[in-house]
Structure formats: structure tokens, C-alpha cells
Short mmCIF file of C-alpha atoms and ligand atoms in Angstrom, two decimals:
data_model
loop_
_atom_site.label_atom_id
_atom_site.label_comp_id
_atom_site.label_asym_id
_atom_site.label_seq_id
_atom_site.Cartn_x
_atom_site.Cartn_y
_atom_site.Cartn_z
CA MET Q 1 190.08 54.36 185.37
CA MET Q 2 192.40 56.27 183.04
CA THR Q 3 195.90 57.26 184.04
CA THR Q 4 196.15 61.02 184.10
CA GLY Q 5 197.90 62.47 181.06
CA SER Q 6 200.21 64.50 183.19
CA VAL Q 7 203.37 62.64 184.22
CA TYR Q 8 204.91 63.95 187.40
CA ASP Q 9 208.53 63.78 188.44
CA VAL Q 10 207.50 62.84 191.97
CA ILE Q 11 204.31 61.79 193.72
CA VAL Q 12 204.36 62.29 197.48
CA ILE Q 13 201.89 60.15 199.43
CA GLY Q 14 200.90 62.16 202.51
CA ALA Q 15 200.88 65.92 203.11
CA GLY Q 16 202.03 65.54 206.71
CA SER Q 17 205.03 66.57 208.80
CA VAL Q 18 207.28 64.81 206.29
CA GLY Q 19 205.46 64.73 202.94
CA ASN Q 20 204.61 68.42 202.89
CA PRO Q 21 208.13 69.85 203.42
CA THR Q 22 209.46 67.12 201.13
CA ALA Q 23 207.11 68.25 198.37
CA CYS Q 24 208.18 71.83 199.02
CA SER Q 25 211.88 71.00 198.78
CA LEU Q 26 211.42 68.95 195.58
CA ALA Q 27 209.29 71.66 193.94
CA GLN Q 28 211.82 74.32 194.90
CA ALA Q 29 214.45 72.20 193.16
CA GLY Q 30 212.39 72.43 189.96
CA LEU Q 31 210.59 69.08 189.95
CA LYS Q 32 206.96 68.60 188.98
CA VAL Q 33 205.36 67.34 192.17
CA LEU Q 34 201.96 65.86 193.01
CA VAL Q 35 200.95 65.50 196.66
CA LEU Q 36 198.09 63.17 197.59
CA ASP Q 37 196.43 63.07 200.98
CA ARG Q 38 193.40 61.16 202.19
CA ARG Q 39 192.54 64.00 204.57
CA PRO Q 40 191.02 67.38 203.58
CA ALA Q 41 194.10 69.62 204.12
CA ALA Q 42 197.84 69.57 204.76
CA GLY Q 43 199.14 68.65 208.19
CA GLN Q 44 195.89 67.10 209.45
CA GLY Q 45 197.33 63.69 210.38
CA GLU Q 46 199.78 63.25 213.27
CA ASN Q 47 201.39 66.54 212.30
CA LYS Q 48 198.82 68.65 214.10
CA ALA Q 49 199.23 66.61 217.29
CA ALA Q 50 202.88 67.65 217.59
CA ILE Q 51 203.67 70.24 220.25
CA GLY Q 52 206.28 71.75 217.95
CA GLY Q 53 209.58 70.88 219.60
CA VAL Q 54 212.51 71.03 217.17
CA ARG Q 55 215.93 69.81 218.29
CA ALA Q 56 218.99 68.28 216.72
CA THR Q 57 220.31 67.10 220.06
CA HIS Q 58 219.62 63.39 219.64
CA SER Q 59 222.07 60.53 220.02
CA ASP Q 60 221.45 58.77 216.70
CA PRO Q 61 223.59 60.12 213.81
CA GLY Q 62 220.71 59.79 211.34
CA LYS Q 63 218.36 61.89 213.44
CA ILE Q 64 221.07 64.39 214.35
CA SER Q 65 221.96 65.00 210.70
CA LEU Q 66 218.36 65.33 209.50
CA CYS Q 67 217.34 67.61 212.37
CA MET Q 68 220.38 69.83 211.84
CA GLU Q 69 219.05 70.39 208.32
CA SER Q 70 215.54 70.96 209.69
CA LEU Q 71 216.79 73.57 212.14
CA LYS Q 72 218.36 75.56 209.30
CA ILE Q 73 214.99 75.57 207.52
CA PHE Q 74 212.70 76.30 210.49
CA SER Q 75 214.91 79.00 211.98
CA THR Q 76 215.31 81.00 208.76
CA TRP Q 77 211.85 80.47 207.26
CA LYS Q 78 210.36 83.83 208.18
CA GLU Q 79 213.36 85.82 207.05
CA LYS Q 80 213.50 83.91 203.72
CA TYR Q 81 209.81 83.67 202.85
CA GLY Q 82 208.14 86.28 205.06
CA PHE Q 83 205.67 83.79 206.58
CA ASP Q 84 205.61 83.33 210.35
CA ILE Q 85 205.77 79.64 211.30
CA GLY Q 86 205.87 80.42 215.00
CA TRP Q 87 209.61 79.80 215.25
CA LYS Q 88 210.83 80.49 218.76
CA PRO Q 89 214.52 80.03 219.51
CA GLY Q 90 215.32 79.31 223.14
CA GLY Q 91 216.83 75.86 223.03
CA TYR Q 92 216.05 72.64 224.84
CA CYS Q 93 216.81 72.06 228.50
CA PHE Q 94 216.91 68.70 230.31
CA PRO Q 95 216.99 69.48 234.07
CA VAL Q 96 218.41 66.63 236.15
CA TYR Q 97 217.68 65.53 239.72
CA ASP Q 98 219.48 62.19 240.01
CA GLU Q 99 222.98 60.85 239.64
CA SER Q 100 222.33 58.18 237.01
CA THR Q 101 220.58 60.60 234.59
CA GLU Q 102 223.40 63.11 235.11
CA LYS Q 103 225.94 60.41 234.25
CA ALA Q 104 223.98 59.27 231.18
CA LEU Q 105 223.54 62.78 229.77
CA LYS Q 106 227.16 63.73 230.47
CA GLU Q 107 228.39 60.57 228.74
CA LEU Q 108 226.40 61.52 225.68
CA LEU Q 109 227.89 65.01 225.39
CA PRO Q 110 231.24 64.15 223.69
CA TYR Q 111 229.31 62.09 221.16
CA GLN Q 112 226.82 64.88 220.48
CA LYS Q 113 229.63 67.43 220.21
CA LYS Q 114 231.42 65.19 217.71
CA TYR Q 115 228.48 65.87 215.38
CA GLY Q 116 228.82 69.62 215.88
CA LEU Q 117 225.88 70.01 218.26
CA ASN Q 118 225.91 73.01 220.53
CA ILE Q 119 225.00 71.37 223.84
CA ASP Q 120 226.58 71.44 227.29
CA TRP Q 121 226.08 70.60 230.91
CA VAL Q 122 225.12 73.64 233.00
CA GLY Q 123 224.87 73.99 236.78
CA PRO Q 124 221.72 74.46 238.88
CA ASP Q 125 222.01 78.27 238.93
CA GLU Q 126 221.93 78.47 235.16
CA ILE Q 127 219.00 76.04 235.02
CA LYS Q 128 217.15 78.30 237.47
CA GLU Q 129 217.74 81.23 235.13
CA LEU Q 130 216.57 79.26 232.10
CA ILE Q 131 213.48 77.90 233.87
CA PRO Q 132 212.46 80.58 236.37
CA GLY Q 133 210.66 79.09 239.34
CA ILE Q 134 211.85 75.51 238.77
CA ASN Q 135 211.75 73.25 241.82
CA ALA Q 136 215.30 73.67 243.17
CA GLU Q 137 215.18 70.78 245.65
CA GLY Q 138 217.75 68.24 244.57
CA LEU Q 139 218.37 70.01 241.24
CA ARG Q 140 221.86 68.95 240.06
CA GLY Q 141 222.02 70.92 236.80
CA GLY Q 142 221.18 69.73 233.32
CA THR Q 143 221.94 69.95 229.63
CA TYR Q 144 221.15 72.99 227.54
CA SER Q 145 221.28 73.27 223.75
CA PRO Q 146 220.60 76.91 222.79
CA GLU Q 147 220.24 76.36 219.04
CA ASP Q 148 217.18 74.12 219.29
CA GLY Q 149 213.72 75.68 219.39
CA GLN Q 150 210.01 75.39 218.69
CA ALA Q 151 207.67 76.07 215.78
CA SER Q 152 203.94 75.86 215.24
CA SER Q 153 202.66 72.57 213.82
CA ILE Q 154 199.53 74.46 212.77
CA ARG Q 155 201.29 77.25 210.85
CA ALA Q 156 204.19 75.25 209.36
CA PRO Q 157 202.02 73.09 207.03
CA LEU Q 158 200.51 76.18 205.46
CA ALA Q 159 203.97 77.66 204.94
CA PHE Q 160 205.38 74.56 203.25
CA GLN Q 161 202.29 74.07 201.12
CA ARG Q 162 202.22 77.70 199.93
CA GLU Q 163 205.88 77.59 198.98
CA ALA Q 164 205.44 74.24 197.21
CA ILE Q 165 202.46 75.54 195.22
CA LYS Q 166 204.43 78.66 194.32
CA HIS Q 167 206.89 76.29 192.66
CA GLY Q 168 204.21 74.40 190.77
CA ALA Q 169 203.36 71.54 193.14
CA VAL Q 170 199.81 70.19 192.87
CA TYR Q 171 197.92 69.09 196.01
CA ARG Q 172 194.97 66.72 195.84
CA PHE Q 173 193.08 66.16 199.10
CA ASN Q 174 190.39 63.67 200.14
CA GLU Q 175 192.15 61.20 197.87
CA ARG Q 176 193.55 57.98 199.28
CA VAL Q 177 196.30 56.00 197.59
CA THR Q 178 195.03 52.44 197.29
CA GLY Q 179 197.60 50.84 195.00
CA TYR Q 180 200.70 51.22 192.86
CA LEU Q 181 201.41 51.18 189.14
CA ARG Q 182 204.33 48.96 188.24
CA SER Q 183 206.52 48.16 185.32
CA GLY Q 184 208.61 45.08 186.07
CA GLU Q 185 210.56 45.81 189.25
CA ALA Q 186 209.81 49.54 189.19
CA ILE Q 187 207.02 51.62 190.71
CA THR Q 188 205.77 53.97 188.02
CA GLY Q 189 202.84 55.68 189.75
CA VAL Q 190 199.89 55.22 192.09
CA VAL Q 191 196.24 54.30 192.04
CA THR Q 192 193.88 56.35 194.21
CA THR Q 193 190.22 56.44 195.09
CA LYS Q 194 189.82 58.97 192.26
CA GLY Q 195 192.34 58.13 189.55
CA ARG Q 196 195.77 56.92 188.48
CA TYR Q 197 198.89 59.06 188.32
CA ALA Q 198 202.24 58.30 186.72
CA ALA Q 199 205.58 59.54 188.03
CA LYS Q 200 209.29 58.77 187.88
CA TRP Q 201 209.45 58.66 191.67
CA VAL Q 202 207.00 57.98 194.47
CA VAL Q 203 207.74 59.00 198.07
CA LEU Q 204 205.75 57.14 200.73
CA ALA Q 205 205.21 59.49 203.70
CA ALA Q 206 201.98 58.02 205.07
CA GLY Q 207 202.72 58.40 208.79
CA SER Q 208 200.73 56.04 211.02
CA ASP Q 209 199.15 54.38 207.97
CA ALA Q 210 202.47 53.35 206.41
CA ALA Q 211 202.20 49.67 207.35
CA GLU Q 212 199.00 49.39 205.27
CA HIS Q 213 201.28 49.63 202.24
CA SER Q 214 203.15 46.42 203.17
CA THR Q 215 200.60 44.25 201.38
CA LEU Q 216 200.30 46.63 198.44
CA LEU Q 217 204.07 46.64 197.97
CA GLY Q 218 204.95 43.07 198.95
CA PHE Q 219 207.44 43.83 201.74
CA ASP Q 220 207.07 44.57 205.43
CA ILE Q 221 206.96 48.18 206.58
CA PRO Q 222 207.63 47.92 210.33
CA VAL Q 223 205.70 50.97 211.56
CA GLN Q 224 203.25 50.59 214.45
CA PRO Q 225 201.53 53.64 215.92
CA ASP Q 226 201.05 54.22 219.63
CA SER Q 227 199.03 57.10 220.96
CA HIS Q 228 200.02 60.06 223.12
CA GLU Q 229 198.10 62.92 224.61
CA ALA Q 230 198.99 66.61 224.73
CA GLY Q 231 197.48 69.91 225.75
CA ILE Q 232 197.75 73.68 225.57
CA SER Q 233 196.98 76.48 228.01
CA ALA Q 234 195.63 80.00 227.68
CA PRO Q 235 198.48 82.46 227.02
CA ILE Q 236 200.47 83.83 229.95
CA ALA Q 237 203.27 86.42 230.09
CA PRO Q 238 206.41 85.03 228.42
CA PHE Q 239 208.86 83.65 230.99
CA LEU Q 240 210.15 80.32 229.63
CA PRO Q 241 212.66 80.42 226.73
CA PRO Q 242 213.57 76.71 226.33
CA LEU Q 243 211.50 73.63 225.71
CA VAL Q 244 211.91 71.55 228.88
CA VAL Q 245 212.24 67.77 229.06
CA ASP Q 246 211.84 66.24 232.50
CA LEU Q 247 213.29 62.73 232.38
CA ARG Q 248 212.22 61.74 235.90
CA PRO Q 249 209.56 59.08 236.22
CA GLY Q 250 206.41 60.81 237.46
CA PRO Q 251 205.54 60.36 241.15
CA GLU Q 252 202.31 58.52 240.29
CA GLY Q 253 204.22 55.90 238.26
CA LYS Q 254 202.20 56.41 235.05
CA THR Q 255 204.58 58.59 233.10
CA ALA Q 256 208.05 58.32 231.60
CA ASN Q 257 209.40 61.61 230.25
CA PHE Q 258 207.37 64.80 230.26
CA TYR Q 259 208.05 67.77 228.00
CA PHE Q 260 206.64 71.22 227.62
CA GLY Q 261 207.42 74.72 226.42
CA GLN Q 262 205.92 78.16 226.04
CA ASN Q 263 205.08 78.96 222.43
CA LYS Q 264 205.43 82.29 220.67
CA GLU Q 265 201.86 83.23 221.70
CA GLY Q 266 202.69 82.64 225.37
CA GLN Q 267 200.71 79.40 225.66
CA ILE Q 268 202.20 76.49 227.59
CA ILE Q 269 202.10 73.41 225.37
CA PHE Q 270 202.77 70.02 226.95
CA CYS Q 271 202.87 66.28 226.54
CA TYR Q 272 204.05 63.19 228.44
CA THR Q 273 205.07 59.72 227.44
CA PRO Q 274 203.00 57.17 229.35
CA LYS Q 275 205.02 54.44 231.04
CA GLU Q 276 202.74 51.79 229.58
CA LEU Q 277 202.28 52.68 225.95
CA PHE Q 278 198.90 52.65 224.21
CA PRO Q 279 199.40 50.72 220.96
CA GLY Q 280 197.01 51.61 218.16
CA THR Q 281 195.36 54.73 216.82
CA ASN Q 282 192.72 55.46 219.44
CA ARG Q 283 192.44 59.26 219.62
CA GLU Q 284 189.96 59.57 222.50
CA SER Q 285 191.26 61.72 225.33
CA LEU Q 286 191.69 59.90 228.63
CA SER Q 287 190.30 61.38 231.84
CA GLU Q 288 193.52 60.55 233.66
CA PHE Q 289 195.79 62.60 231.37
CA LEU Q 290 195.15 66.06 232.75
CA PRO Q 291 195.24 65.25 236.49
CA VAL Q 292 198.44 63.24 236.07
CA LEU Q 293 199.99 65.88 233.85
CA ALA Q 294 198.99 68.73 236.16
CA GLY Q 295 200.59 67.02 239.15
CA ARG Q 296 203.75 66.44 237.23
CA MET Q 297 203.94 69.97 235.83
CA VAL Q 298 203.32 71.67 239.16
CA SER Q 299 205.87 69.47 240.94
CA LEU Q 300 208.52 70.66 238.48
CA LEU Q 301 207.36 74.26 238.13
CA PRO Q 302 205.07 75.28 241.03
CA ARG Q 303 204.38 78.72 239.50
CA LEU Q 304 202.15 77.01 236.92
CA LYS Q 305 199.64 75.94 239.57
CA ASN Q 306 196.96 78.38 238.32
CA LEU Q 307 197.47 77.67 234.64
CA LEU Q 308 194.25 77.57 232.63
CA VAL Q 309 194.31 74.60 230.27
CA ARG Q 310 192.30 75.27 227.13
CA ARG Q 311 192.41 72.06 225.17
CA VAL Q 312 193.78 68.53 225.17
CA TRP Q 313 194.13 66.15 222.24
CA ARG Q 314 195.60 62.83 221.31
CA GLY Q 315 197.65 61.68 218.35
CA CYS Q 316 200.12 58.98 217.41
CA TYR Q 317 203.81 58.34 217.20
CA PRO Q 318 204.39 56.16 214.09
CA MET Q 319 206.99 53.90 215.74
CA THR Q 320 209.68 51.68 214.28
CA PRO Q 321 211.05 48.88 216.47
CA ASP Q 322 214.27 50.82 217.18
CA GLY Q 323 212.79 54.31 217.46
CA VAL Q 324 214.62 55.62 214.37
CA PRO Q 325 212.90 56.53 211.08
CA ILE Q 326 213.26 54.73 207.77
CA VAL Q 327 214.35 57.08 205.00
CA ASP Q 328 215.63 54.93 202.18
CA TYR Q 329 215.00 53.44 198.75
CA ALA Q 330 212.42 50.65 198.92
CA PRO Q 331 213.85 47.12 198.89
CA GLY Q 332 213.78 45.46 195.46
CA LEU Q 333 211.75 48.19 193.76
CA ASP Q 334 213.03 51.09 191.71
CA GLY Q 335 211.33 54.47 191.85
CA LEU Q 336 210.04 54.28 195.44
CA ILE Q 337 211.46 56.04 198.51
CA LEU Q 338 210.26 55.30 202.03
CA ALA Q 339 210.02 58.22 204.48
CA VAL Q 340 208.19 56.53 207.34
CA GLY Q 341 208.42 55.64 211.04
CA MET Q 342 209.12 59.14 212.35
CA CYS Q 343 208.23 58.09 215.92
CA GLY Q 344 207.83 61.05 218.29
CA GLN Q 345 209.95 63.38 216.17
CA GLY Q 346 208.43 63.67 212.71
CA PHE Q 347 207.70 67.38 212.97
CA MET Q 348 211.33 68.21 213.69
CA LEU Q 349 212.61 65.66 211.16
CA GLY Q 350 210.29 66.63 208.28
CA PRO Q 351 212.17 69.48 206.56
CA GLY Q 352 215.50 67.63 206.95
CA VAL Q 353 213.98 64.47 205.46
CA GLY Q 354 212.73 66.60 202.55
CA ALA Q 355 216.17 68.08 201.95
CA TYR Q 356 217.76 64.63 202.14
CA ILE Q 357 215.29 63.08 199.67
CA THR Q 358 215.83 66.03 197.32
CA SER Q 359 219.56 65.40 197.50
CA LEU Q 360 218.98 61.75 196.51
CA ILE Q 361 216.52 62.37 193.67
CA VAL Q 362 217.72 65.66 192.22
CA HIS Q 363 221.41 65.81 192.98
CA ASN Q 364 222.16 62.09 193.24
CA LYS Q 365 224.50 63.11 196.04
CA PRO Q 366 223.35 62.38 199.59
CA LEU Q 367 223.23 65.36 201.88
CA ILE Q 368 224.19 63.36 204.96
CA SER Q 369 227.14 61.13 205.82
CA GLU Q 370 227.33 57.42 205.06
CA GLU Q 371 227.13 56.72 208.81
CA ALA Q 372 223.96 58.81 209.17
CA GLN Q 373 222.42 57.17 206.10
CA SER Q 374 223.11 53.70 207.46
CA CYS Q 375 221.05 54.48 210.59
CA LEU Q 376 218.04 55.31 208.39
CA ARG Q 377 218.25 52.29 206.08
CA TYR Q 378 215.41 49.86 205.56
CA ASP Q 379 217.69 46.82 205.77
CA ARG Q 380 219.26 47.67 209.14
CA ASN Q 381 218.80 45.41 212.15
CA PHE Q 382 215.82 47.00 213.92
CA TYR Q 383 216.32 44.88 216.99
CA GLU Q 384 219.95 45.75 217.72
CA VAL Q 385 220.16 47.45 221.12
CA LYS Q 386 220.95 51.10 220.57
CA GLU Q 387 222.07 53.82 222.90
CA GLU Q 388 219.23 56.18 221.94
CA LYS Q 389 218.64 57.76 225.32
CA LEU Q 390 216.83 60.93 224.35
CA LYS Q 391 213.75 59.56 222.62
C1 LIG X 1 201.07 64.37 221.43
C2 LIG X 1 202.16 64.40 220.42
C3 LIG X 1 203.19 65.34 220.53
C4 LIG X 1 204.22 65.37 219.58
N1 LIG X 1 205.17 66.34 219.67
C5 LIG X 1 206.15 66.39 218.75
C6 LIG X 1 207.14 67.40 218.81
O1 LIG X 1 207.15 68.25 219.70
N2 LIG X 1 208.11 67.42 217.84
C7 LIG X 1 208.15 66.48 216.84
O2 LIG X 1 209.05 66.53 216.02
N3 LIG X 1 207.20 65.52 216.76
C8 LIG X 1 206.22 65.44 217.69
N4 LIG X 1 205.27 64.46 217.61
C9 LIG X 1 205.40 63.42 216.57
C10 LIG X 1 204.92 63.89 215.24
O3 LIG X 1 203.61 64.42 215.35
C11 LIG X 1 204.93 62.73 214.22
O4 LIG X 1 206.15 62.04 214.29
C12 LIG X 1 204.79 63.25 212.81
O5 LIG X 1 203.64 64.06 212.68
C13 LIG X 1 204.73 62.12 211.79
O6 LIG X 1 204.85 62.70 210.52
P1 LIG X 1 204.40 61.92 209.21
O7 LIG X 1 204.53 62.86 208.07
O8 LIG X 1 205.11 60.62 209.16
O9 LIG X 1 202.85 61.60 209.49
P2 LIG X 1 201.58 62.58 209.32
O10 LIG X 1 201.90 63.96 209.73
O11 LIG X 1 200.45 61.88 209.96
O12 LIG X 1 201.38 62.60 207.73
C14 LIG X 1 200.98 61.44 207.03
C15 LIG X 1 199.91 61.87 206.05
O13 LIG X 1 199.66 60.79 205.15
C16 LIG X 1 198.29 60.77 204.85
N5 LIG X 1 197.98 59.42 204.37
C17 LIG X 1 198.13 58.26 205.02
N6 LIG X 1 197.82 57.22 204.23
C18 LIG X 1 197.48 57.74 203.03
C19 LIG X 1 197.03 57.17 201.80
N7 LIG X 1 196.92 55.85 201.62
N8 LIG X 1 196.73 58.02 200.78
C20 LIG X 1 196.82 59.36 200.93
N9 LIG X 1 197.23 59.94 202.07
C21 LIG X 1 197.55 59.15 203.11
C22 LIG X 1 197.62 61.13 206.15
O14 LIG X 1 196.31 61.65 205.96
C23 LIG X 1 198.58 62.18 206.73
O15 LIG X 1 198.19 63.50 206.42
C24 LIG X 1 204.23 64.43 218.52
C25 LIG X 1 203.18 63.50 218.40
C26 LIG X 1 202.16 63.49 219.35
C27 LIG X 1 201.06 62.50 219.18
#
């Protein structure tokens, strides 16, 4: 197989939540970008499983910094480029019913505020205004962060791809990267099922498949997917501004946190984290998901008891051992950047990751602080116990 004559500045492996906005950001900065994806269109991997929550209110400085950048991009997209990505401001709300969660969330606030996040504790009356009809029994209050929001994981890929193409990016679909071109200790391109392409930089943004590249590259990429189910209802009259995260364990003992929101079209979109995780990439829907979810949703918000659910689906969180992504230069190899292990937050992280990688490649001046960068490094200790309470 011949190497293509055209030498790119950057090859992005994966047109997903991360690769697609990264390609867009790099192309906007004037680089010649090639995007390769094994699937037939952008955003068809884990991206389309995301329910579209976008928040910067994490407790890890790396995630906070990247998502603050993402929020700037999501919230201004329509006004800048005229394309509707389903952005809905309205914030995130974590209602609280028990003392220990109240204590944990309150303890986190000074830390979150230190990073400039707009988040505060609000009393039960304000929560009742934010989430009309919420079960008031035992409600103690909760946190509210008005600058967070939601966007459509179906519309956003199209928006990023269009903008990238406008700036000269080339997308090649149904083409899997199967190897790398090397020169000494540098990656100089990729081998695919259809050809070979040379580039100064390669960005690996392969989502749940990232670990497959460990053998190809000769170092471990600690990303293991586990699967999660979600669903969406028929539209109902708008009543719910924020995305809601219920941290209580579900009454049936099968669920950890449960989160949902009402999208711009009025549909309720929802997801829960099972208490016992499902490792692997099985995407078959489970018969227990909807009954468990329905019970949980109605116990929090009884007015949803007649909600018509239209569709459920399953996708994966590409997990790292510590729940924080890896966005860093590859160990021991020049020319390769890892943007993997986005866990349950790759949709909200994607545009920020793209801006950060652009700052590394184009401006040689990192967009985020040294502290934030250190959280995202490949060579960090993945098994150090962290205080990441809002996964
Ligand atoms: C039910 C559910 C709800 C979620 N809700 C949210 C949410 O509200 N907010 C949020 O931020 N996140 C959410 N997530 C998480 C989010 O979907 C993921 O973190 C994110 O999509 C991962 O982005 P990625 O770019 O790493 O992977 P992907 O979006 O999967 O992109 C990787 C791409 O790489 C391609 N690829 C892989 N290997 C190769 C190869 N060798 N050659 C060529 N192409 C390749 C794949 O085809 C894919 O398109 C949710 C996930 C699930 C399952």
C-alpha cells in the first residue's frame, strides 16, 4: 500500500465526542487535518449514547478546566455559526435528601468556587422552583450551577464536522486505523484498512476502542469500557430548566446516581448508573432498565408518572482507573497525543479537549494550568484515591 501523497499536519483517529471537535478546532486554527473513523459518520460511537449534559461543576481541576472551555463553545455556537446544536441553558441541580450528601456537596463548594465555578447551595424552596413537582418529603436543598446546560449529541457532531470541513478538514469514514508509521521514536502517520497517511501529529481519540492501540503502540492505554443504558420520552410542555442529578441510591438497590433533563424539544432524556457495573461493550438493552428507571424517576418527580417513553439505548463509558481522562503526549513517542478515557463525560469534555490540544500543537502554550494538566497526564498514579465525588 502506498502512503498518500498528501501530508497532513494532524491526523485525528476517531470522529467522536472528542475527535470531531478537536479536528474542528485544529482546522479553524489553520492546520491541514485528516479525520479517520471506522464507522460510517461522525458521532456514531459512544457520542450518540450521551444524553447531552454539559457541566463544568466537577471536583477534578483537569475536568473543570476543560469543561469550562467546552461551555464557552457549546453556549455560543449558534450565535457564532448559526447552527442549532440544541443548547439549552438551565444549569445542573443536585437535590439532596440526606445529611451526609449535604455535607459532602457543601464541602466541595469552596473548592469549586476557587476555580471560578458558579455553583451554590440553595434551600428546598428554590429547589422546588427549579424542579416543579419534586418530591418535597425530606428535601434538604441542593446545589445549583446556573451556567451549566445541555446540548444535543445528535446535532453537535454535524455542527463540528461542517465547521471543520469549512476550514479544509478531510473526513474519511468506514476506515479503521490498524497501525502506525514510525521514524525512530516518532509517530509519522497511520496505516488503515484502506491506505497509509503521513502527518506531523496524530491524535488518538478512539473512545472505547483506545486500549486496542496498546499493542500497536507498545505501551498500556488503561481504558476499559463499561456499559450504561439511557432513554428518551415523547415531548411534553417545557417545565424543567436544569439537568437533575439524584445522588440517592435507588430504592430497589440496583442504581447509584440517576440523571435526567428536558431537552430543547421538550423530551425528557434520562440515564442511571447501575450499582454493579457492566464491564465490556455489550449494547443490548436490558429488560430491567425501564422498570427500575421509571420507579426511580416517579419517586423523585411524581408528575412524570404518565410519561411516554419512546426509545431506550445502551452505550459505553470509556473508563480510566481513576475516572479522569488522559489528555497528554504519548510516553516515549514524539508526534502522538492521547485524548482517551473520557469516562461518562466525553460529550461535555470534547470541545475543551479540542481547544487544549490546539493550544499544545499550534500555540505551544497550554490553555490550562499546570495543576489541571497534571490531572490529565498519562504518567499520573491512576490508583491514588481521589476526592472525585461528582462522577
Ligand atoms: C448512556 C450514556 C449517557 C451519557 N451521557 C453523557 C452526558 O450527558 N454528557 C457527557 O459528557 N457524556 C455522556 N456520556 C459519555 C460519553 O458518551 C462518552 O464519554 C463520549 O462519547 C466518549 O467520547 P470519545 O470521543 O472518547 O468516544 P466516541 O464518541 O465513541 O468516539 C470514538 C470514535 O473513534 C472511532 N474509532 C475507534 N477506533 C478506531 C480505529 N481504530 N480507527 C478509526 N476509528 C476508530 C469510533 O468509531 C468512534 O466514532 C454518556 C454515555 C452513555 C453510554
